[in-house]
Amino acid sequence: MSSKRGLLFVISAPSGTGKTTLVERLVQILPNLRMSRSYTSRAIRAGEREGVDYHFISRTEFEAMIAANAFLEWADVFGNYYGTAAADVERMLTQGQDVVLVIDVQGARQVRQRGTDHTAVFVMPPTYPVLEKRLRGRSTDTEAALQRRLETARAEVSSYREYDYVVVNDDLEPTVVRLQEIIAAERSRVHRMTRVADAIVRTFFGDTPQQA
Ligand code: ADP
Ligand code: 5GP
């Protein structure tokens, strides 16, 4: 167990922007970064696995978790419940792991309102037509569901000012690099570096034998 607490990152983007693709790449590259596994009441899709993509639970079970105050944040997205279990995130942070929540705009607002220490990144598609093309390319939706995602996207893009960083997902790999840079910058903030920096400062004041 590490004595250093991990950092919490929140990533939001309109559906189809590529946030899942980006974060899956990020966690492959950064060994200390873990994606939080959300709970959802939506039906499991072909190819998805319980406990891997989500914890799939019933609406009743989800409502019981809401009543028990088990969620750091939760939201109704496209008619289904989605939420992040507070205990899961806390356990990983306490173990010293950095955690990324891939959540919608409503969920990100709740994390902010709770005053939880975190860094929030909004990912944008280069344009609306590109978003539509990506959603159609993914081809997991009916036309009606696709139109609903596009409508929600229109409402969500204007929220980018609520976030700490904005990243445009044009080409995938440069965008992954940009997200890595944000994580590195956050780790280097003065208030997170005091232990390391103070140890270095002490070497200037006789903490280690003088070098010749
Ligand atoms: P989200 O999680 O934001 O809903 P996905 O990660 O499922 O989005 O990506 C939506 C679609 O766009 C997928 O088919 C994915 O392969 C594709 N995609 C993601 N990022 C890019 C990119 N930078 N350039 C082109 N296609 C992308
Ligand atoms: P999907 O059903 O396509 O997997 O996800 C739909 C939307 O739900 C995405 O925009 C995603 O960001 C959001 N989402 C997934 N998990 C959570 C969660 O735990 N909390 C919130 N607020 N949104 C989530």
XYZ file of C-alpha atoms and ligand atoms in Angstrom:
263
model
C 0.000 0.000 0.000
C 1.334 3.404 -1.031
C 1.323 6.238 1.494
C 0.613 8.721 -1.307
C -3.033 9.341 -2.190
C -3.926 9.014 -5.873
C -5.378 11.797 -8.009
C -8.946 11.859 -9.284
C -9.656 12.801 -12.911
C -13.095 13.358 -14.437
C -13.514 13.111 -18.204
C -16.721 14.107 -19.970
C -17.540 14.375 -23.652
C -20.636 14.126 -25.790
C -21.426 10.516 -26.587
C -19.457 9.406 -29.672
C -16.557 11.850 -29.168
C -14.174 9.021 -28.346
C -13.725 9.332 -24.576
C -13.926 5.570 -23.963
C -11.386 4.879 -26.725
C -9.071 7.578 -25.337
C -9.277 6.467 -21.725
C -8.778 2.804 -22.616
C -5.536 3.835 -24.376
C -4.515 5.992 -21.425
C -4.894 3.248 -18.834
C -2.855 0.915 -21.069
C -0.028 3.452 -21.147
C -0.138 4.689 -17.548
C 0.175 1.772 -15.119
C -0.903 3.817 -12.107
C -4.135 5.035 -13.707
C -7.368 3.072 -13.257
C -10.747 3.648 -14.836
C -13.580 3.493 -12.326
C -16.213 0.887 -13.194
C -19.647 2.459 -13.054
C -22.948 0.917 -12.029
C -25.781 1.086 -14.531
C -29.372 -0.027 -14.846
C -29.202 -0.208 -18.638
C -29.373 -3.581 -20.380
C -26.103 -5.277 -21.146
C -25.161 -5.008 -24.857
C -23.740 -7.767 -27.016
C -20.013 -8.024 -26.370
C -20.185 -6.361 -22.946
C -19.282 -8.213 -19.771
C -20.609 -7.848 -16.237
C -17.950 -6.352 -13.977
C -15.768 -5.377 -16.940
C -17.711 -2.729 -18.845
C -20.081 -1.908 -15.995
C -21.676 -3.452 -12.945
C -25.100 -4.152 -14.439
C -27.841 -3.913 -11.804
C -31.619 -3.460 -11.774
C -33.340 -0.094 -11.338
C -34.497 -1.233 -7.884
C -30.956 -2.118 -6.856
C -29.727 1.209 -8.200
C -32.390 3.113 -6.261
C -31.397 1.251 -3.089
C -27.796 2.403 -3.622
C -29.010 5.998 -4.090
C -30.982 5.727 -0.833
C -27.892 4.348 0.944
C -25.871 7.363 -0.305
C -23.460 4.941 -1.974
C -22.743 7.097 -5.021
C -20.118 9.786 -5.394
C -22.289 10.881 -8.316
C -25.103 9.426 -10.361
C -27.297 10.515 -13.256
C -30.101 9.485 -15.523
C -28.524 9.355 -18.983
C -30.656 8.446 -21.995
C -33.308 6.987 -19.652
C -30.979 4.729 -17.662
C -29.222 5.208 -14.350
C -25.430 5.456 -14.258
C -23.338 6.038 -11.138
C -19.921 5.877 -9.526
C -19.675 4.071 -6.190
C -17.945 6.349 -3.673
C -16.333 3.425 -1.825
C -14.732 1.992 -4.995
C -13.108 5.314 -5.852
C -12.000 5.975 -2.282
C -10.368 2.535 -2.028
C -8.307 3.073 -5.191
C -7.279 6.608 -4.203
C -6.241 5.407 -0.737
C -4.130 2.687 -2.363
C -2.273 5.472 -4.186
C -3.797 4.792 -7.584
C -4.911 7.605 -9.851
C -8.536 7.171 -10.899
C -10.402 8.414 -13.961
C -14.188 8.715 -14.059
C -15.700 8.742 -17.551
C -19.005 10.375 -16.720
C -21.529 12.727 -18.219
C -21.859 16.462 -17.585
C -24.486 16.032 -14.832
C -22.221 13.622 -12.937
C -19.210 15.916 -13.299
C -21.262 18.756 -11.767
C -22.041 16.604 -8.734
C -18.361 15.778 -8.166
C -17.628 19.527 -8.321
C -20.503 20.414 -5.972
C -19.309 17.866 -3.404
C -15.969 19.653 -3.242
C -14.075 16.430 -3.996
C -10.492 17.210 -5.041
C -10.264 16.399 -8.755
C -9.253 17.619 -12.206
C -11.946 17.765 -14.872
C -11.316 17.470 -18.603
C -13.874 18.106 -21.322
C -13.195 16.341 -24.613
C -14.754 17.824 -27.748
C -15.137 16.376 -31.209
C -13.580 18.612 -33.906
C -17.052 19.474 -35.281
C -20.677 18.375 -35.052
C -20.582 16.518 -38.425
C -17.512 14.575 -37.244
C -19.394 13.556 -34.091
C -22.329 12.345 -36.151
C -19.957 10.382 -38.410
C -18.294 8.714 -35.395
C -21.642 7.803 -33.854
C -22.838 6.313 -37.139
C -19.496 4.537 -37.576
C -19.832 2.926 -34.156
C -23.245 1.661 -35.295
C -24.493 0.531 -31.880
C -27.645 2.683 -32.000
C -31.012 2.800 -33.694
C -31.656 6.020 -35.681
C -33.889 7.313 -32.856
C -31.226 6.638 -30.204
C -28.614 8.287 -32.407
C -30.756 11.416 -32.803
C -31.234 11.523 -29.025
C -27.457 11.329 -28.459
C -26.929 14.171 -30.966
C -29.570 16.318 -29.237
C -27.912 15.688 -25.858
C -24.523 16.517 -27.425
C -25.872 19.924 -28.481
C -26.836 20.630 -24.888
C -23.558 19.313 -23.453
C -20.910 21.047 -25.595
C -21.683 24.464 -24.110
C -20.721 23.177 -20.646
C -17.024 23.033 -21.486
C -16.331 26.175 -19.395
C -17.166 24.250 -16.224
C -14.042 22.101 -16.702
C -10.348 22.655 -15.936
C -9.091 21.556 -19.364
C -10.498 21.204 -22.877
C -9.036 18.732 -25.354
C -10.160 18.306 -28.965
C -10.152 14.680 -30.096
C -9.124 15.117 -33.724
C -6.455 12.446 -34.263
C -6.450 9.783 -31.587
C -2.770 9.419 -30.656
C -1.952 13.153 -30.279
C -5.078 13.451 -28.117
C -3.900 10.582 -25.906
C -0.554 12.389 -25.551
C -2.354 15.620 -24.634
C -4.271 13.823 -21.872
C -0.997 12.326 -20.587
C 0.464 15.834 -20.480
C -2.469 17.066 -18.406
C -2.015 14.214 -15.945
C 1.732 14.924 -15.727
C 1.067 18.632 -15.176
C -1.407 17.881 -12.387
C 1.105 15.583 -10.676
C 3.690 18.378 -10.792
C 1.549 20.958 -9.023
C 3.421 22.530 -6.114
C 1.000 21.344 -3.433
C 1.417 17.752 -4.652
C 5.209 17.981 -4.833
C 5.985 19.332 -1.365
C 7.173 15.988 0.071
C 9.652 15.381 -2.772
C 10.674 19.026 -3.042
C 11.181 19.416 0.731
C 13.392 16.302 0.782
C 15.528 17.883 -1.951
C 15.639 21.192 -0.091
C 16.824 19.377 3.038
C 19.862 18.058 1.137
C 20.896 21.689 0.769
C 20.934 22.054 4.568
C 23.018 19.118 5.703
C 20.490 16.294 5.451
C 22.987 14.160 3.488
C 26.813 14.048 3.683
C 28.484 16.802 1.685
C 29.650 15.700 -1.761
C 33.306 16.377 -2.658
P -17.639 7.758 -26.439
O -17.083 6.870 -25.363
O -17.243 9.187 -26.248
O -19.122 7.602 -26.643
P -16.224 5.990 -28.312
O -14.910 5.851 -27.613
O -17.169 4.839 -28.284
O -16.971 7.337 -27.833
O -15.906 6.402 -29.821
C -16.936 6.594 -30.784
C -16.448 6.109 -32.162
O -15.474 7.027 -32.659
C -15.786 4.740 -32.099
O -16.156 4.014 -33.254
C -14.292 5.059 -32.101
O -13.522 4.026 -32.674
C -14.239 6.334 -32.935
N -13.155 7.264 -32.555
C -12.730 7.596 -31.312
N -11.737 8.507 -31.358
C -11.511 8.763 -32.661
C -10.602 9.622 -33.386
N -9.727 10.424 -32.751
N -10.657 9.627 -34.730
C -11.558 8.847 -35.393
N -12.443 8.011 -34.791
C -12.424 7.972 -33.444
P -23.190 4.073 -22.587
O -24.579 3.610 -22.307
O -22.986 4.426 -24.047
O -22.148 3.095 -22.068
O -22.954 5.413 -21.775
C -23.801 6.487 -21.960
C -23.340 7.700 -21.179
O -23.325 7.448 -19.779
C -21.945 8.203 -21.529
O -22.055 9.579 -21.882
C -21.161 8.076 -20.254
O -20.235 9.134 -20.058
C -22.228 8.124 -19.204
N -21.800 7.421 -17.991
C -21.219 6.193 -17.911
N -20.972 5.880 -16.634
C -21.392 6.939 -15.892
C -21.416 7.208 -14.481
O -20.972 6.446 -13.636
N -21.955 8.398 -14.108
C -22.447 9.303 -14.998
N -22.924 10.442 -14.506
N -22.454 9.081 -16.321
C -21.932 7.912 -16.756
